[in-house]
Every structure is written in C-alpha cells, then in structure tokens.
PDB file of C-alpha atoms in Angstrom:
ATOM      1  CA  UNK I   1      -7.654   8.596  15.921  1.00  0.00           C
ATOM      2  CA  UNK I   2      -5.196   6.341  13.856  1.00  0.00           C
ATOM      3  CA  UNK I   3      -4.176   7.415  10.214  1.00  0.00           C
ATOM      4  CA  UNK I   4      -5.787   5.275   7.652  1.00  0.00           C
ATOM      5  CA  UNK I   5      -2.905   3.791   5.442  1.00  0.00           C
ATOM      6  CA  UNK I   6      -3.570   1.865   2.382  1.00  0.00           C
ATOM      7  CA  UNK I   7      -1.571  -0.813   0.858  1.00  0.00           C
ATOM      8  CA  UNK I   8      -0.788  -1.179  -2.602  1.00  0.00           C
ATOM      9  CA  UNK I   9       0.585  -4.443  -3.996  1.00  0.00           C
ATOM     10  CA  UNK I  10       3.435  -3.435  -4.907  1.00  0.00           C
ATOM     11  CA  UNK I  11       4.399  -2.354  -1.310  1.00  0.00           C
ATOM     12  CA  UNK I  12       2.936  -5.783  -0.286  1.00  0.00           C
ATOM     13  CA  UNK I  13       5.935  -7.146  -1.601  1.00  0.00           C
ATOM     14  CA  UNK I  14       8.461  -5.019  -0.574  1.00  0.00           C
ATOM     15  CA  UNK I  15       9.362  -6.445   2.546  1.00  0.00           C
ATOM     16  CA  UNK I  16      10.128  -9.603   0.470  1.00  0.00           C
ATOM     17  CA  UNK I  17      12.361  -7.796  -2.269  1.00  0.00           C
ATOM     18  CA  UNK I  18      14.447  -5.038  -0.289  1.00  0.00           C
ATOM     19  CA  UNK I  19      13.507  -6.501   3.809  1.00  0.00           C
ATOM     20  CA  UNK I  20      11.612  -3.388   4.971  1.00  0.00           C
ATOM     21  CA  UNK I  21       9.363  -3.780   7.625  1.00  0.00           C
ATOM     22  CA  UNK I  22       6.363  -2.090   6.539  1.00  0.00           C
ATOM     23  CA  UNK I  23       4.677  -1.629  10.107  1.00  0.00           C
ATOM     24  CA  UNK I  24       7.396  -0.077  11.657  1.00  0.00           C
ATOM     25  CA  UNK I  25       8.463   2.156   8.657  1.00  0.00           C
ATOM     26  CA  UNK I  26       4.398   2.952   9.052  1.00  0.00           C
ATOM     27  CA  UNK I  27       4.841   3.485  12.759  1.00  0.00           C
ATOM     28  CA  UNK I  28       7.978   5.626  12.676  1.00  0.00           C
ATOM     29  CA  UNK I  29       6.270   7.721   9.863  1.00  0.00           C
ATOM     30  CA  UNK I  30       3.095   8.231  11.096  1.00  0.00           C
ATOM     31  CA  UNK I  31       2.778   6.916  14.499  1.00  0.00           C
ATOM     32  CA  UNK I  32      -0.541   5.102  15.253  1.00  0.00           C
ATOM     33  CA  UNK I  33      -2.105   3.682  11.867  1.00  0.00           C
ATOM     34  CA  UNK I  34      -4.871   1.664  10.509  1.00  0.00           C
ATOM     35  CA  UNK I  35      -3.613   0.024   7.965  1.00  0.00           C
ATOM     36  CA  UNK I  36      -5.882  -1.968   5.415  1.00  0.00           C
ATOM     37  CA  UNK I  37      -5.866  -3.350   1.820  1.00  0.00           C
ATOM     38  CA  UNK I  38      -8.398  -2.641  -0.802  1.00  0.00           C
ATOM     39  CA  UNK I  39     -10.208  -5.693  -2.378  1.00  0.00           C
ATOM     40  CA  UNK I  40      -9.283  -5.036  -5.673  1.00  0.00           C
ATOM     41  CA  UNK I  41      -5.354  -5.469  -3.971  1.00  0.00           C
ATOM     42  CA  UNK I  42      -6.193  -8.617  -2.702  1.00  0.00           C
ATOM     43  CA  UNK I  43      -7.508  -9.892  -6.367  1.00  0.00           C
ATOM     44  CA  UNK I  44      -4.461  -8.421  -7.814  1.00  0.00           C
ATOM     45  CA  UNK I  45      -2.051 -10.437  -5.434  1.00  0.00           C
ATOM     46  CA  UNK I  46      -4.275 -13.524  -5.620  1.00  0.00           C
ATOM     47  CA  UNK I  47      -4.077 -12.889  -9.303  1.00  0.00           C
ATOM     48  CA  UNK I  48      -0.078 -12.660  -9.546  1.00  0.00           C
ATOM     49  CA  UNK I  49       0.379 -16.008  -6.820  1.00  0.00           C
ATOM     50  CA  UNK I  50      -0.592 -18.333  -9.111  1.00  0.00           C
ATOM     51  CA  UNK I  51       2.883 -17.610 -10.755  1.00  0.00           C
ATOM     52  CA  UNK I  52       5.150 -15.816  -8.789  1.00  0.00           C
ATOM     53  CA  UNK I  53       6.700 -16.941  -5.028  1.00  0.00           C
ATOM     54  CA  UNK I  54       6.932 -13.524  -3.909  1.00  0.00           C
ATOM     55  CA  UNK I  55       3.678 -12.536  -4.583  1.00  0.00           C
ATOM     56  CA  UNK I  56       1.791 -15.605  -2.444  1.00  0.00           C
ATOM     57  CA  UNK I  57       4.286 -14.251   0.495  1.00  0.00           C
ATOM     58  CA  UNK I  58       2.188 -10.674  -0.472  1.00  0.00           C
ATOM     59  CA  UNK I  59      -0.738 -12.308  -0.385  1.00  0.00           C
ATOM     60  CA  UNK I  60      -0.225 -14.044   3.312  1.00  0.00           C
ATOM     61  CA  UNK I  61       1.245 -10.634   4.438  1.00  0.00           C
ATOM     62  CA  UNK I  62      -2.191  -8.806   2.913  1.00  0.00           C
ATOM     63  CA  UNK I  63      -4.450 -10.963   4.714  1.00  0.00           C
ATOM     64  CA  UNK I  64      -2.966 -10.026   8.310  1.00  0.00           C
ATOM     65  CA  UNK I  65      -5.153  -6.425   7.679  1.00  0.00           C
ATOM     66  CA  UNK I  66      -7.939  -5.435   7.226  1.00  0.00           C
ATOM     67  CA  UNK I  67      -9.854  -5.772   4.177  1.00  0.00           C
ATOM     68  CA  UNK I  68     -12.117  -2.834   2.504  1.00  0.00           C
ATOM     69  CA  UNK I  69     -14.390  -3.303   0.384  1.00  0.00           C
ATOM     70  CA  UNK I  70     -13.834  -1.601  -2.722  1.00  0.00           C
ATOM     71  CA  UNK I  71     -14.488  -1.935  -6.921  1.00  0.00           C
ATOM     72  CA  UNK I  72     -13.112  -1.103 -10.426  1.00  0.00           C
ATOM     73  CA  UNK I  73      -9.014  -1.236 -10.397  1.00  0.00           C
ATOM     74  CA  UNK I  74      -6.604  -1.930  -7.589  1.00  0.00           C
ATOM     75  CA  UNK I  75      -4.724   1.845  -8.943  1.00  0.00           C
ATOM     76  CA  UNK I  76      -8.421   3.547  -8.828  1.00  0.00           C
ATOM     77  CA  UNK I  77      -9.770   1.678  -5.381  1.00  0.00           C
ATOM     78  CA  UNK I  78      -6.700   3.354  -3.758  1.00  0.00           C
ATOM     79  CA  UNK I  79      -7.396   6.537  -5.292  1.00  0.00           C
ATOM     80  CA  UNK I  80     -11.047   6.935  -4.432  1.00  0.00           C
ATOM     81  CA  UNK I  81     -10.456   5.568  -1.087  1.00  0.00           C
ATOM     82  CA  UNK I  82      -7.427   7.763   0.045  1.00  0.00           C
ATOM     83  CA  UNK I  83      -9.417  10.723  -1.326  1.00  0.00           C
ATOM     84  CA  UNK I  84     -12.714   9.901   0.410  1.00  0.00           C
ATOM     85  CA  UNK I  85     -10.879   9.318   3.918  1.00  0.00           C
ATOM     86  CA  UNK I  86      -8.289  11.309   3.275  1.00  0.00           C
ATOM     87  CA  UNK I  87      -6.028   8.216   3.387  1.00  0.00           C
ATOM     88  CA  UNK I  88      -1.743   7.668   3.382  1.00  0.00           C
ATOM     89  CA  UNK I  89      -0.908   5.423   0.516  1.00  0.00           C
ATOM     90  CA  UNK I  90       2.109   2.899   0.633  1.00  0.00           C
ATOM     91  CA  UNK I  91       3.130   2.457  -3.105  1.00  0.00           C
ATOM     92  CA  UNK I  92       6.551   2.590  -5.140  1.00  0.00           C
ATOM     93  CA  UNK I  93       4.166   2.314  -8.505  1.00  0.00           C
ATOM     94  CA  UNK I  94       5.323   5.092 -10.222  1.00  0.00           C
ATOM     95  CA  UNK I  95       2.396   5.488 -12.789  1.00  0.00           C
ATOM     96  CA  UNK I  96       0.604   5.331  -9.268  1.00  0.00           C
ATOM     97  CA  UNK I  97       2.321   7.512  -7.562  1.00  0.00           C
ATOM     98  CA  UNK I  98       2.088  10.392 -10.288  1.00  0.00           C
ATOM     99  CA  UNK I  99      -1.666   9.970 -10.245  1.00  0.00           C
ATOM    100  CA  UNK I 100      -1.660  10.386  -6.196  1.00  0.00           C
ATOM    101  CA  UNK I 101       0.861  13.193  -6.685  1.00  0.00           C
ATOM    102  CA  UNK I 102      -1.757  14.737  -9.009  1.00  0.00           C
ATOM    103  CA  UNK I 103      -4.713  14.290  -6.482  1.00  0.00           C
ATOM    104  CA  UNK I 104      -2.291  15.719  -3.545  1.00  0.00           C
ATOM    105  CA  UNK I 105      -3.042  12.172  -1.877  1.00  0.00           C
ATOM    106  CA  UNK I 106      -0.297  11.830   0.867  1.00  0.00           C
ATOM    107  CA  UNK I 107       2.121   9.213  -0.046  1.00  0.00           C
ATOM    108  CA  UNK I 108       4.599   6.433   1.725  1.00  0.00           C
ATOM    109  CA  UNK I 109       7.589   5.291  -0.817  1.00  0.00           C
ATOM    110  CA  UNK I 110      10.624   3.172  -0.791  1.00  0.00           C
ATOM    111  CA  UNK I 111      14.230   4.931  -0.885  1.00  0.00           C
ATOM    112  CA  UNK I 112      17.258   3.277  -1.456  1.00  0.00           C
ATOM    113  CA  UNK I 113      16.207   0.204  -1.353  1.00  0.00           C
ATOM    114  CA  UNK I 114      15.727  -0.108   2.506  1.00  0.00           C
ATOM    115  CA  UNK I 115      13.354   2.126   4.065  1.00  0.00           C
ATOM    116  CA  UNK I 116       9.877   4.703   3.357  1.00  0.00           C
ATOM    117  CA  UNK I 117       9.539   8.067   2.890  1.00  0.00           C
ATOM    118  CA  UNK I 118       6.795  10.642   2.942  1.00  0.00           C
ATOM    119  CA  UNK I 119       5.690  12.642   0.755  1.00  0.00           C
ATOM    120  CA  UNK I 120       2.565  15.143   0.705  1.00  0.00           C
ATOM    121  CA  UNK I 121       1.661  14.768   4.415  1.00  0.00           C
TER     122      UNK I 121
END
C-alpha cells in the first residue's frame, strides 16, 4: 500500500524556486506514494496568489492531488494528519519542521538547493 505524503506549501513552491521535481524526489525516496494536500494548504496558497506569481504556479501544482479534508492551521492540519496516518511530510518550514521533529513525524526536506532528503523514516 502507497505511503501517504503530505504537502506543505512551502514545498508546493519549491519546484518553482530551486526546479526540483517533487514526484520523482517522492518516488526515489519512498517509492510508491499517495500524495495529497490538506485543505487548510490549499487556503493558504489561494491566500498568498492573490499577490505573489509563484504561489498561483503552487496553487495549479496543488490542485493536480488529492485534496483532504482537514481544519484549524495549514502547520496543525499536517500535524494531526501525518500523526493519525502515520503520514511523510514534504516541508522546508523550519518552525514546521521542529514541531514534526518533536512529534517523530517522518519528514521530506530540500538540500542544497536541488533535491529532498529524509529524515525520521
């Protein structure tokens, strides 16, 4: 059964800011994934397009995956749903990525600028 991986915003835009290729830095990482995108991601991306070129590229690349439903914060929609199905998440937040680290939530980042690591699997 595929890994679900969760995207946070900020790795929404990565592929727009450094060129990575988030499905197949998912796919050499993990293999087989379901990747999807918490509402509250999707708000927070809607949110930041209004302004910012980047972001509405985010936004078209968020809608390609699934959407789950989810409340409160983008940060705390990722962290309830990685820890309630034991979830990967893709994030290079770093206040984010301490609270996963905390939690022991398996985590995808971005090193040097071109490609993901794990950490926590």
């Amino acid at each position: 059964m595929p890994r679900l991986v969760l995207l946070d915003a900020n790795a929404l835009l990565m592929p727009f800011q450094f060129r990575v290729n988030l499905d197949r830095e998912i796919q050499r990482l993990l293999g087989d994934a379901d990747v999807a995108v918490p509402k509250p991601v999707l708000a927070e991306l809607e949110f930041l397009a209004e302004r910012d070129r980047e972001a509405r590229a985010g936004l078209r690349l968020a809608r390609r995956y699934r959407v789950i439903d989810a409340t409160g914060s983008a940060d705390d929609a990722l962290l309830d749903l990685a820890g309630t199905n034991r979830a990967v998440v893709v994030t290079n937040d770093q206040p984010l990525l301490n609270r996963l680290r905390e939690k022991g939530i398996p985590r995808l980042r971005l090193r040097s600028r071109n490609h993901l690591v794990a950490e926590g699997l």
